[in-house]
PDB file of C-alpha atoms in Angstrom:
ATOM      1  CA  MET A   1       0.044  -0.093  -0.154  1.00 49.00           C
ATOM      2  CA  SER A   2       2.570   2.209   0.991  1.00 48.00           C
ATOM      3  CA  LYS A   3       4.727   1.623  -2.316  1.00 50.00           C
ATOM      4  CA  THR A   4       1.439   2.769  -4.382  1.00 50.00           C
ATOM      5  CA  LEU A   5       1.363   5.934  -2.754  1.00 44.00           C
ATOM      6  CA  GLU A   6       4.759   6.341  -3.143  1.00 51.00           C
ATOM      7  CA  SER A   7       4.559   5.699  -6.783  1.00 50.00           C
ATOM      8  CA  ALA A   8       1.502   7.577  -7.523  1.00 46.00           C
ATOM      9  CA  ALA A   9       3.077  11.167  -5.305  1.00 48.00           C
ATOM     10  CA  SER A  10       6.233  10.524  -7.747  1.00 51.00           C
ATOM     11  CA  LEU A  11       3.662  10.971 -10.545  1.00 50.00           C
ATOM     12  CA  PRO A  12       3.922  14.481 -12.398  1.00 51.00           C
ATOM     13  CA  VAL A  13       0.752  16.840 -11.378  1.00 48.00           C
ATOM     14  CA  THR A  14      -0.796  18.049 -14.395  1.00 49.00           C
ATOM     15  CA  SER A  15      -2.477  21.133 -14.218  1.00 48.00           C
ATOM     16  CA  PRO A  16      -6.076  21.324 -16.482  1.00 49.00           C
ATOM     17  CA  PRO A  17      -5.909  22.006 -19.871  1.00 49.00           C
ATOM     18  CA  ASP A  18      -5.877  25.991 -20.566  1.00 48.00           C
ATOM     19  CA  VAL A  19      -8.999  26.655 -22.036  1.00 45.00           C
ATOM     20  CA  ALA A  20      -8.275  29.633 -25.018  1.00 45.00           C
ATOM     21  CA  PRO A  21     -10.696  32.734 -24.054  1.00 48.00           C
ATOM     22  CA  SER A  22     -13.469  32.910 -26.806  1.00 47.00           C
ATOM     23  CA  LYS A  23     -12.665  36.049 -28.620  1.00 57.00           C
ATOM     24  CA  LYS A  24     -14.469  39.385 -28.189  1.00 64.00           C
ATOM     25  CA  LYS A  25     -17.301  40.003 -31.074  1.00 72.00           C
ATOM     26  CA  GLN A  26     -16.018  42.655 -33.413  1.00 83.00           C
ATOM     27  CA  PRO A  27     -17.960  45.794 -34.105  1.00 85.00           C
ATOM     28  CA  TYR A  28     -19.470  45.833 -37.411  1.00 91.00           C
ATOM     29  CA  PRO A  29     -17.771  48.533 -39.753  1.00 92.00           C
ATOM     30  CA  PHE A  30     -19.595  52.129 -38.838  1.00 91.00           C
ATOM     31  CA  TRP A  31     -20.768  52.604 -43.063  1.00 93.00           C
ATOM     32  CA  LEU A  32     -22.861  49.267 -42.979  1.00 94.00           C
ATOM     33  CA  GLY A  33     -25.916  51.085 -42.233  1.00 94.00           C
ATOM     34  CA  GLY A  34     -25.542  54.040 -44.743  1.00 94.00           C
ATOM     35  CA  VAL A  35     -24.564  51.510 -47.714  1.00 94.00           C
ATOM     36  CA  ALA A  36     -27.675  49.797 -46.985  1.00 95.00           C
ATOM     37  CA  ALA A  37     -30.157  52.613 -46.819  1.00 93.00           C
ATOM     38  CA  THR A  38     -28.096  54.008 -50.047  1.00 94.00           C
ATOM     39  CA  ILE A  39     -29.172  50.739 -51.910  1.00 93.00           C
ATOM     40  CA  ALA A  40     -32.739  50.655 -50.275  1.00 90.00           C
ATOM     41  CA  ALA A  41     -33.145  54.190 -51.208  1.00 88.00           C
ATOM     42  CA  SER A  42     -32.244  54.166 -55.033  1.00 91.00           C
ATOM     43  CA  ILE A  43     -34.519  51.466 -55.494  1.00 89.00           C
ATOM     44  CA  THR A  44     -37.745  53.244 -54.015  1.00 86.00           C
ATOM     45  CA  HIS A  45     -36.548  56.479 -54.937  1.00 87.00           C
ATOM     46  CA  PRO A  46     -39.659  57.319 -57.116  1.00 87.00           C
ATOM     47  CA  LEU A  47     -42.004  56.844 -54.581  1.00 82.00           C
ATOM     48  CA  ASP A  48     -40.078  59.330 -52.168  1.00 80.00           C
ATOM     49  CA  LEU A  49     -39.885  62.002 -55.021  1.00 82.00           C
ATOM     50  CA  THR A  50     -43.698  61.484 -55.628  1.00 83.00           C
ATOM     51  CA  LYS A  51     -44.121  61.837 -51.717  1.00 77.00           C
ATOM     52  CA  VAL A  52     -42.084  65.130 -51.888  1.00 74.00           C
ATOM     53  CA  ARG A  53     -43.577  66.549 -54.759  1.00 76.00           C
ATOM     54  CA  MET A  54     -47.155  66.014 -53.317  1.00 78.00           C
ATOM     55  CA  GLN A  55     -46.145  67.795 -50.050  1.00 71.00           C
ATOM     56  CA  ALA A  56     -43.927  70.710 -51.472  1.00 67.00           C
ATOM     57  CA  THR A  57     -46.546  71.768 -54.617  1.00 64.00           C
ATOM     58  CA  GLY A  58     -49.938  70.409 -53.699  1.00 65.00           C
ATOM     59  CA  ASP A  59     -50.279  67.663 -56.346  1.00 68.00           C
ATOM     60  CA  LYS A  60     -53.529  65.554 -55.282  1.00 70.00           C
ATOM     61  CA  GLY A  61     -53.193  62.241 -55.549  1.00 76.00           C
ATOM     62  CA  MET A  62     -49.914  59.370 -55.583  1.00 80.00           C
ATOM     63  CA  ILE A  63     -50.789  58.654 -59.030  1.00 84.00           C
ATOM     64  CA  GLN A  64     -51.704  61.475 -60.491  1.00 83.00           C
ATOM     65  CA  SER A  65     -48.506  62.645 -59.193  1.00 82.00           C
ATOM     66  CA  ILE A  66     -46.636  60.032 -60.921  1.00 85.00           C
ATOM     67  CA  LYS A  67     -48.735  60.343 -64.209  1.00 85.00           C
ATOM     68  CA  LYS A  68     -47.680  64.333 -64.514  1.00 83.00           C
ATOM     69  CA  THR A  69     -43.808  63.291 -63.780  1.00 81.00           C
ATOM     70  CA  VAL A  70     -44.036  60.878 -66.513  1.00 87.00           C
ATOM     71  CA  ARG A  71     -46.174  63.375 -68.639  1.00 87.00           C
ATOM     72  CA  THR A  72     -43.415  66.295 -68.643  1.00 81.00           C
ATOM     73  CA  ALA A  73     -40.210  64.567 -67.774  1.00 81.00           C
ATOM     74  CA  GLY A  74     -40.648  60.691 -68.983  1.00 85.00           C
ATOM     75  CA  VAL A  75     -39.765  57.695 -66.809  1.00 85.00           C
ATOM     76  CA  ARG A  76     -36.412  58.906 -66.421  1.00 85.00           C
ATOM     77  CA  GLY A  77     -38.402  62.080 -64.784  1.00 82.00           C
ATOM     78  CA  LEU A  78     -38.705  59.275 -61.725  1.00 87.00           C
ATOM     79  CA  PHE A  79     -35.232  59.344 -60.738  1.00 88.00           C
ATOM     80  CA  ASP A  80     -34.933  62.899 -60.860  1.00 83.00           C
ATOM     81  CA  GLY A  81     -32.623  64.441 -57.923  1.00 83.00           C
ATOM     82  CA  ILE A  82     -31.208  60.637 -57.396  1.00 90.00           C
ATOM     83  CA  THR A  83     -27.721  62.435 -56.529  1.00 91.00           C
ATOM     84  CA  GLY A  84     -29.216  63.996 -53.692  1.00 90.00           C
ATOM     85  CA  THR A  85     -30.891  60.611 -52.462  1.00 90.00           C
ATOM     86  CA  TRP A  86     -27.157  59.286 -52.476  1.00 93.00           C
ATOM     87  CA  LEU A  87     -25.534  62.179 -50.759  1.00 93.00           C
ATOM     88  CA  ARG A  88     -28.562  62.191 -48.107  1.00 92.00           C
ATOM     89  CA  GLN A  89     -28.084  58.387 -47.674  1.00 93.00           C
ATOM     90  CA  MET A  90     -24.300  58.633 -46.882  1.00 92.00           C
ATOM     91  CA  SER A  91     -24.732  61.746 -44.523  1.00 94.00           C
ATOM     92  CA  TYR A  92     -27.618  61.232 -42.719  1.00 95.00           C
ATOM     93  CA  SER A  93     -28.127  56.940 -42.663  1.00 94.00           C
ATOM     94  CA  LEU A  94     -24.265  56.642 -42.004  1.00 95.00           C
ATOM     95  CA  CYS A  95     -24.620  58.806 -39.432  1.00 96.00           C
ATOM     96  CA  ARG A  96     -27.662  57.689 -37.762  1.00 96.00           C
ATOM     97  CA  PHE A  97     -26.771  53.968 -37.647  1.00 96.00           C
ATOM     98  CA  TRP A  98     -23.834  54.704 -36.153  1.00 96.00           C
ATOM     99  CA  ALA A  99     -24.659  57.158 -33.719  1.00 96.00           C
ATOM    100  CA  TYR A 100     -27.987  54.824 -32.768  1.00 96.00           C
ATOM    101  CA  ASP A 101     -25.009  52.004 -31.978  1.00 94.00           C
ATOM    102  CA  GLU A 102     -23.032  54.641 -30.082  1.00 95.00           C
ATOM    103  CA  SER A 103     -26.238  55.515 -27.923  1.00 96.00           C
ATOM    104  CA  LYS A 104     -27.550  51.891 -27.086  1.00 95.00           C
ATOM    105  CA  LYS A 105     -23.958  51.335 -25.360  1.00 93.00           C
ATOM    106  CA  ILE A 106     -24.234  55.028 -23.421  1.00 95.00           C
ATOM    107  CA  VAL A 107     -27.756  54.174 -22.401  1.00 94.00           C
ATOM    108  CA  GLY A 108     -27.367  50.461 -21.627  1.00 93.00           C
ATOM    109  CA  ALA A 109     -29.716  49.375 -24.229  1.00 90.00           C
ATOM    110  CA  GLY A 110     -28.492  45.551 -24.703  1.00 85.00           C
ATOM    111  CA  ARG A 111     -29.957  42.825 -26.816  1.00 80.00           C
ATOM    112  CA  ASP A 112     -33.531  42.267 -24.290  1.00 84.00           C
ATOM    113  CA  ALA A 113     -33.764  46.322 -23.455  1.00 90.00           C
ATOM    114  CA  PRO A 114     -37.070  48.059 -22.834  1.00 92.00           C
ATOM    115  CA  ALA A 115     -38.628  50.244 -25.391  1.00 92.00           C
ATOM    116  CA  TRP A 116     -37.743  53.385 -23.731  1.00 94.00           C
ATOM    117  CA  LYS A 117     -34.583  52.673 -24.055  1.00 95.00           C
ATOM    118  CA  LEU A 118     -34.184  51.748 -27.567  1.00 96.00           C
ATOM    119  CA  ALA A 119     -36.281  54.887 -28.310  1.00 95.00           C
ATOM    120  CA  LEU A 120     -33.942  57.411 -26.280  1.00 96.00           C
ATOM    121  CA  ALA A 121     -30.537  56.002 -28.225  1.00 97.00           C
ATOM    122  CA  GLY A 122     -33.038  56.348 -31.196  1.00 96.00           C
ATOM    123  CA  SER A 123     -33.604  60.126 -30.154  1.00 96.00           C
ATOM    124  CA  MET A 124     -30.428  60.751 -29.653  1.00 97.00           C
ATOM    125  CA  ALA A 125     -28.843  59.418 -32.490  1.00 97.00           C
ATOM    126  CA  GLY A 126     -31.665  61.275 -34.516  1.00 95.00           C
ATOM    127  CA  GLY A 127     -30.406  64.664 -32.926  1.00 96.00           C
ATOM    128  CA  ILE A 128     -27.104  64.253 -34.365  1.00 96.00           C
ATOM    129  CA  ALA A 129     -28.163  62.630 -37.760  1.00 96.00           C
ATOM    130  CA  GLY A 130     -30.342  65.181 -38.701  1.00 94.00           C
ATOM    131  CA  LEU A 131     -27.997  68.405 -38.029  1.00 94.00           C
ATOM    132  CA  VAL A 132     -25.000  66.401 -39.916  1.00 94.00           C
ATOM    133  CA  GLY A 133     -27.374  65.514 -42.642  1.00 93.00           C
ATOM    134  CA  ASN A 134     -29.337  68.573 -42.980  1.00 93.00           C
ATOM    135  CA  PRO A 135     -27.394  69.809 -46.121  1.00 93.00           C
ATOM    136  CA  GLY A 136     -27.754  66.857 -47.938  1.00 92.00           C
ATOM    137  CA  GLU A 137     -31.645  66.640 -47.137  1.00 88.00           C
ATOM    138  CA  LEU A 138     -32.078  70.088 -47.933  1.00 90.00           C
ATOM    139  CA  ILE A 139     -30.755  69.401 -51.706  1.00 91.00           C
ATOM    140  CA  MET A 140     -32.099  66.222 -51.960  1.00 88.00           C
ATOM    141  CA  VAL A 141     -36.015  68.002 -51.501  1.00 84.00           C
ATOM    142  CA  ARG A 142     -34.844  70.794 -53.660  1.00 87.00           C
ATOM    143  CA  LEU A 143     -33.942  68.292 -56.601  1.00 86.00           C
ATOM    144  CA  GLN A 144     -36.368  66.364 -56.715  1.00 80.00           C
ATOM    145  CA  SER A 145     -39.210  69.304 -56.278  1.00 78.00           C
ATOM    146  CA  ASP A 146     -37.993  71.225 -58.774  1.00 81.00           C
ATOM    147  CA  PHE A 147     -39.391  69.973 -61.977  1.00 74.00           C
ATOM    148  CA  ALA A 148     -42.715  70.163 -60.266  1.00 70.00           C
ATOM    149  CA  LYS A 149     -42.627  73.744 -60.389  1.00 77.00           C
ATOM    150  CA  PRO A 150     -43.181  76.198 -63.024  1.00 80.00           C
ATOM    151  CA  PRO A 151     -40.164  76.707 -65.546  1.00 81.00           C
ATOM    152  CA  GLU A 152     -39.404  80.334 -63.960  1.00 82.00           C
ATOM    153  CA  LYS A 153     -39.029  79.180 -60.059  1.00 82.00           C
ATOM    154  CA  ARG A 154     -36.711  76.707 -61.070  1.00 85.00           C
ATOM    155  CA  LEU A 155     -33.760  76.286 -59.426  1.00 87.00           C
ATOM    156  CA  ASN A 156     -32.168  73.755 -62.390  1.00 87.00           C
ATOM    157  CA  TYR A 157     -29.490  72.246 -60.021  1.00 89.00           C
ATOM    158  CA  LYS A 158     -27.174  69.676 -62.483  1.00 89.00           C
ATOM    159  CA  ASN A 159     -26.538  67.358 -59.385  1.00 91.00           C
ATOM    160  CA  SER A 160     -25.890  67.560 -55.382  1.00 91.00           C
ATOM    161  CA  ILE A 161     -22.484  69.132 -55.689  1.00 92.00           C
ATOM    162  CA  ASP A 162     -23.515  71.694 -58.249  1.00 93.00           C
ATOM    163  CA  GLY A 163     -26.430  72.487 -55.545  1.00 90.00           C
ATOM    164  CA  LEU A 164     -24.237  72.952 -52.953  1.00 91.00           C
ATOM    165  CA  THR A 165     -21.897  74.971 -54.410  1.00 93.00           C
ATOM    166  CA  ARG A 166     -24.677  77.300 -55.564  1.00 93.00           C
ATOM    167  CA  MET A 167     -26.292  77.468 -52.277  1.00 91.00           C
ATOM    168  CA  VAL A 168     -23.392  78.590 -50.931  1.00 92.00           C
ATOM    169  CA  LYS A 169     -22.565  81.320 -53.258  1.00 93.00           C
ATOM    170  CA  GLU A 170     -25.874  82.228 -53.884  1.00 92.00           C
ATOM    171  CA  GLU A 171     -27.281  82.125 -50.705  1.00 91.00           C
ATOM    172  CA  GLY A 172     -24.322  82.031 -48.098  1.00 91.00           C
ATOM    173  CA  TRP A 173     -23.587  79.638 -45.882  1.00 91.00           C
ATOM    174  CA  PRO A 174     -26.348  79.657 -43.689  1.00 89.00           C
ATOM    175  CA  SER A 175     -28.518  78.394 -46.046  1.00 88.00           C
ATOM    176  CA  LEU A 176     -27.292  75.050 -45.643  1.00 90.00           C
ATOM    177  CA  GLY A 177     -28.848  75.158 -42.375  1.00 90.00           C
ATOM    178  CA  ARG A 178     -32.674  76.294 -43.646  1.00 88.00           C
ATOM    179  CA  GLY A 179     -35.135  74.242 -42.286  1.00 83.00           C
ATOM    180  CA  VAL A 180     -32.698  72.459 -39.893  1.00 89.00           C
ATOM    181  CA  GLY A 181     -35.200  72.734 -36.977  1.00 87.00           C
ATOM    182  CA  PRO A 182     -37.828  70.914 -38.393  1.00 81.00           C
ATOM    183  CA  ASN A 183     -35.445  68.249 -39.971  1.00 85.00           C
ATOM    184  CA  VAL A 184     -33.495  67.377 -36.674  1.00 91.00           C
ATOM    185  CA  PHE A 185     -37.088  67.135 -34.624  1.00 87.00           C
ATOM    186  CA  ARG A 186     -38.319  64.563 -37.504  1.00 84.00           C
ATOM    187  CA  ALA A 187     -34.934  62.992 -37.782  1.00 91.00           C
ATOM    188  CA  ILE A 188     -35.899  62.435 -33.558  1.00 94.00           C
ATOM    189  CA  LEU A 189     -39.255  60.981 -34.335  1.00 91.00           C
ATOM    190  CA  MET A 190     -37.723  58.955 -37.187  1.00 91.00           C
ATOM    191  CA  ASN A 191     -35.066  57.073 -35.649  1.00 94.00           C
ATOM    192  CA  ALA A 192     -36.806  56.392 -32.194  1.00 93.00           C
ATOM    193  CA  SER A 193     -39.392  55.142 -34.171  1.00 93.00           C
ATOM    194  CA  GLN A 194     -38.139  53.088 -36.754  1.00 94.00           C
ATOM    195  CA  LEU A 195     -34.820  51.880 -35.294  1.00 95.00           C
ATOM    196  CA  ALA A 196     -36.125  51.708 -31.750  1.00 94.00           C
ATOM    197  CA  SER A 197     -39.328  49.913 -33.218  1.00 94.00           C
ATOM    198  CA  TYR A 198     -37.511  47.064 -35.781  1.00 96.00           C
ATOM    199  CA  ASP A 199     -35.126  46.381 -32.638  1.00 95.00           C
ATOM    200  CA  PHE A 200     -37.679  45.684 -30.185  1.00 95.00           C
ATOM    201  CA  CYS A 201     -40.311  44.188 -32.238  1.00 94.00           C
ATOM    202  CA  LYS A 202     -37.633  41.824 -33.487  1.00 94.00           C
ATOM    203  CA  ALA A 203     -36.687  40.688 -30.105  1.00 93.00           C
ATOM    204  CA  GLU A 204     -40.399  40.283 -29.200  1.00 93.00           C
ATOM    205  CA  LEU A 205     -41.177  38.255 -32.129  1.00 94.00           C
ATOM    206  CA  LEU A 206     -37.630  36.124 -31.310  1.00 93.00           C
ATOM    207  CA  LYS A 207     -39.296  35.409 -27.643  1.00 92.00           C
ATOM    208  CA  THR A 208     -42.459  34.137 -29.062  1.00 89.00           C
ATOM    209  CA  GLY A 209     -40.327  31.053 -30.551  1.00 87.00           C
ATOM    210  CA  TYR A 210     -41.875  30.902 -33.942  1.00 89.00           C
ATOM    211  CA  PHE A 211     -39.472  33.190 -35.548  1.00 89.00           C
ATOM    212  CA  GLU A 212     -35.426  32.318 -35.974  1.00 90.00           C
ATOM    213  CA  ASP A 213     -33.050  34.945 -36.520  1.00 91.00           C
ATOM    214  CA  ASN A 214     -33.517  35.006 -40.553  1.00 92.00           C
ATOM    215  CA  ILE A 215     -35.244  36.888 -43.109  1.00 93.00           C
ATOM    216  CA  ASN A 216     -38.778  36.489 -41.953  1.00 93.00           C
ATOM    217  CA  VAL A 217     -38.540  38.295 -38.531  1.00 94.00           C
ATOM    218  CA  HIS A 218     -36.572  40.494 -40.072  1.00 95.00           C
ATOM    219  CA  VAL A 219     -39.086  41.581 -42.650  1.00 95.00           C
ATOM    220  CA  SER A 220     -41.546  40.974 -39.857  1.00 95.00           C
ATOM    221  CA  ALA A 221     -39.704  43.786 -37.486  1.00 96.00           C
ATOM    222  CA  SER A 222     -39.113  46.132 -40.465  1.00 95.00           C
ATOM    223  CA  PHE A 223     -42.582  45.954 -41.518  1.00 95.00           C
ATOM    224  CA  ILE A 224     -44.282  46.903 -38.314  1.00 94.00           C
ATOM    225  CA  ALA A 225     -41.562  49.665 -38.179  1.00 95.00           C
ATOM    226  CA  GLY A 226     -42.356  51.100 -41.682  1.00 93.00           C
ATOM    227  CA  THR A 227     -45.567  51.821 -40.131  1.00 92.00           C
ATOM    228  CA  VAL A 228     -45.166  53.255 -36.879  1.00 91.00           C
ATOM    229  CA  ALA A 229     -42.063  55.452 -38.237  1.00 91.00           C
ATOM    230  CA  THR A 230     -44.476  56.932 -41.280  1.00 90.00           C
ATOM    231  CA  THR A 231     -47.418  57.975 -38.736  1.00 84.00           C
ATOM    232  CA  VAL A 232     -45.533  59.417 -36.347  1.00 86.00           C
ATOM    233  CA  CYS A 233     -43.325  61.222 -38.669  1.00 83.00           C
ATOM    234  CA  SER A 234     -45.708  63.137 -41.223  1.00 84.00           C
ATOM    235  CA  PRO A 235     -46.475  66.261 -39.827  1.00 81.00           C
ATOM    236  CA  ALA A 236     -42.492  66.967 -39.240  1.00 77.00           C
ATOM    237  CA  ASP A 237     -42.154  65.313 -42.845  1.00 78.00           C
ATOM    238  CA  VAL A 238     -44.656  67.658 -44.469  1.00 81.00           C
ATOM    239  CA  ILE A 239     -43.594  71.125 -43.119  1.00 77.00           C
ATOM    240  CA  LYS A 240     -39.622  69.979 -43.397  1.00 73.00           C
ATOM    241  CA  SER A 241     -40.704  69.516 -47.574  1.00 74.00           C
ATOM    242  CA  ARG A 242     -42.491  72.960 -47.689  1.00 74.00           C
ATOM    243  CA  ILE A 243     -39.771  74.794 -45.863  1.00 73.00           C
ATOM    244  CA  MET A 244     -36.994  73.221 -47.728  1.00 68.00           C
ATOM    245  CA  SER A 245     -38.473  73.421 -51.385  1.00 67.00           C
ATOM    246  CA  ALA A 246     -38.990  77.226 -51.055  1.00 61.00           C
ATOM    247  CA  SER A 247     -35.910  79.135 -52.162  1.00 56.00           C
ATOM    248  CA  GLY A 248     -34.033  81.893 -49.754  1.00 53.00           C
ATOM    249  CA  LYS A 249     -36.774  84.497 -51.545  1.00 49.00           C
ATOM    250  CA  GLU A 250     -39.683  82.830 -50.938  1.00 49.00           C
ATOM    251  CA  GLY A 251     -39.103  81.573 -47.528  1.00 50.00           C
ATOM    252  CA  ASN A 252     -41.196  82.092 -44.576  1.00 54.00           C
ATOM    253  CA  SER A 253     -40.336  80.803 -40.854  1.00 67.00           C
ATOM    254  CA  THR A 254     -41.595  77.286 -39.612  1.00 70.00           C
ATOM    255  CA  PHE A 255     -44.374  79.194 -37.581  1.00 74.00           C
ATOM    256  CA  GLN A 256     -45.831  81.171 -40.657  1.00 75.00           C
ATOM    257  CA  MET A 257     -45.370  78.048 -42.786  1.00 74.00           C
ATOM    258  CA  ILE A 258     -47.886  76.107 -40.226  1.00 77.00           C
ATOM    259  CA  LYS A 259     -50.122  78.586 -39.742  1.00 79.00           C
ATOM    260  CA  THR A 260     -50.936  79.381 -43.512  1.00 77.00           C
ATOM    261  CA  SER A 261     -51.253  75.793 -44.032  1.00 75.00           C
ATOM    262  CA  PHE A 262     -53.493  75.319 -41.153  1.00 77.00           C
ATOM    263  CA  ARG A 263     -55.488  78.092 -42.245  1.00 79.00           C
ATOM    264  CA  ASN A 264     -55.803  77.104 -46.107  1.00 81.00           C
ATOM    265  CA  GLU A 265     -56.240  73.370 -45.749  1.00 79.00           C
ATOM    266  CA  GLY A 266     -56.850  72.676 -42.010  1.00 77.00           C
ATOM    267  CA  PRO A 267     -55.213  70.361 -39.668  1.00 74.00           C
ATOM    268  CA  MET A 268     -55.067  67.117 -41.598  1.00 74.00           C
ATOM    269  CA  PHE A 269     -52.443  69.068 -43.980  1.00 77.00           C
ATOM    270  CA  MET A 270     -49.996  67.329 -41.443  1.00 79.00           C
ATOM    271  CA  PHE A 271     -50.771  63.987 -43.358  1.00 81.00           C
ATOM    272  CA  LYS A 272     -50.982  64.749 -46.932  1.00 81.00           C
ATOM    273  CA  GLY A 273     -48.754  62.446 -48.650  1.00 78.00           C
ATOM    274  CA  TRP A 274     -49.102  59.589 -45.940  1.00 83.00           C
ATOM    275  CA  LEU A 275     -49.913  56.895 -48.372  1.00 84.00           C
ATOM    276  CA  PRO A 276     -46.937  57.745 -50.848  1.00 77.00           C
ATOM    277  CA  ALA A 277     -44.684  58.454 -47.656  1.00 80.00           C
ATOM    278  CA  TRP A 278     -45.647  54.775 -46.358  1.00 85.00           C
ATOM    279  CA  SER A 279     -45.548  53.027 -49.733  1.00 79.00           C
ATOM    280  CA  ARG A 280     -42.240  54.459 -49.839  1.00 73.00           C
ATOM    281  CA  LEU A 281     -41.243  54.182 -46.263  1.00 83.00           C
ATOM    282  CA  GLN A 282     -42.498  50.281 -45.936  1.00 88.00           C
ATOM    283  CA  PRO A 283     -40.250  48.671 -48.531  1.00 86.00           C
ATOM    284  CA  THR A 284     -38.011  51.029 -47.497  1.00 86.00           C
ATOM    285  CA  THR A 285     -37.860  49.890 -44.127  1.00 93.00           C
ATOM    286  CA  ILE A 286     -37.779  46.728 -45.062  1.00 94.00           C
ATOM    287  CA  LEU A 287     -34.791  46.977 -47.748  1.00 94.00           C
ATOM    288  CA  ILE A 288     -32.757  48.789 -45.329  1.00 94.00           C
ATOM    289  CA  PHE A 289     -32.960  46.275 -42.497  1.00 96.00           C
ATOM    290  CA  VAL A 290     -32.919  43.059 -44.701  1.00 95.00           C
ATOM    291  CA  THR A 291     -29.660  44.422 -46.584  1.00 95.00           C
ATOM    292  CA  LEU A 292     -28.353  45.931 -43.384  1.00 95.00           C
ATOM    293  CA  GLU A 293     -28.474  42.350 -41.768  1.00 95.00           C
ATOM    294  CA  GLN A 294     -27.563  40.605 -45.111  1.00 94.00           C
ATOM    295  CA  LEU A 295     -24.203  42.999 -45.165  1.00 94.00           C
ATOM    296  CA  LYS A 296     -23.655  41.520 -41.168  1.00 93.00           C
ATOM    297  CA  ASN A 297     -23.708  38.269 -42.364  1.00 92.00           C
ATOM    298  CA  LEU A 298     -21.314  39.106 -45.377  1.00 93.00           C
ATOM    299  CA  VAL A 299     -18.933  40.881 -42.576  1.00 92.00           C
ATOM    300  CA  ASP A 300     -19.127  37.948 -40.199  1.00 90.00           C
ATOM    301  CA  TYR A 301     -18.682  35.159 -43.475  1.00 90.00           C
ATOM    302  CA  THR A 302     -15.376  37.289 -44.439  1.00 91.00           C
ATOM    303  CA  ARG A 303     -14.117  37.272 -40.876  1.00 88.00           C
ATOM    304  CA  GLU A 304     -14.562  33.557 -40.384  1.00 87.00           C
ATOM    305  CA  TRP A 305     -13.052  32.801 -43.556  1.00 88.00           C
ATOM    306  CA  ARG A 306     -10.097  34.993 -42.383  1.00 84.00           C
ATOM    307  CA  GLY A 307      -9.801  33.448 -39.107  1.00 77.00           C
ATOM    308  CA  LEU A 308     -10.797  36.141 -37.483  1.00 59.00           C
ATOM    309  CA  GLN A 309     -13.630  34.946 -35.577  1.00 49.00           C
TER     310      GLN A 309
END
């Protein structure tokens, strides 16, 4: 017995094998949201163009407005102002998705965060993005609404860069901040409703057990988010479009614009263009989030292939 104990004591003591610590998941590139939004907005641009023209010029009916555009400028006219859309998405949307992710860290909004924390993070992101993206928003609206005006009132910008250059030259640097109040307010509403609604609905749908984290839940959550965002943002969107579409010489203050619109059209003017806005925002919201999720999957696949995860 003693020999057995001695032989056992003489055996080398081995420590348990080292367990390699799991690598922390790397953050996704900050520009993914901007790319996803640019792709989506390019596809739905004709609907966005129609919405802006109805809000800014008083066209009645979505179909009538589309027919008017095709009649006066051809099918190609449905893509008037596309460079403004690109500029806007790669400034405003790029900033809002980046700021939303950073804001969620600040407020502690994790995977199963309550709706109010997500809305707070979305509001913070919207305020930042609305300010940064105002020049792009302004040029996009002017490019889209220009051909709906009488020839003598058109600005005739060649593209978004030409528009920015001419605005600064003809109206001064302060013109780039035109309509920034309604734009920031709308951006806060949009991100608090769209981004927060998507994250919240996605989490709740996954909890039901009927969904997996795939395209089905992405489409369902984004459909709800698109409807919520359209309704919440409609009043600010109408006011923003009317202020931004006017040149400096025609300009009125936000209060004067609201007062005049109430007097001439009644309170329902705030929901004018809701149908084309929903028709545009709904597929755009679905396309943005589905594209973004696929881009994230592509990044994950690339990282795995390179052995980074």
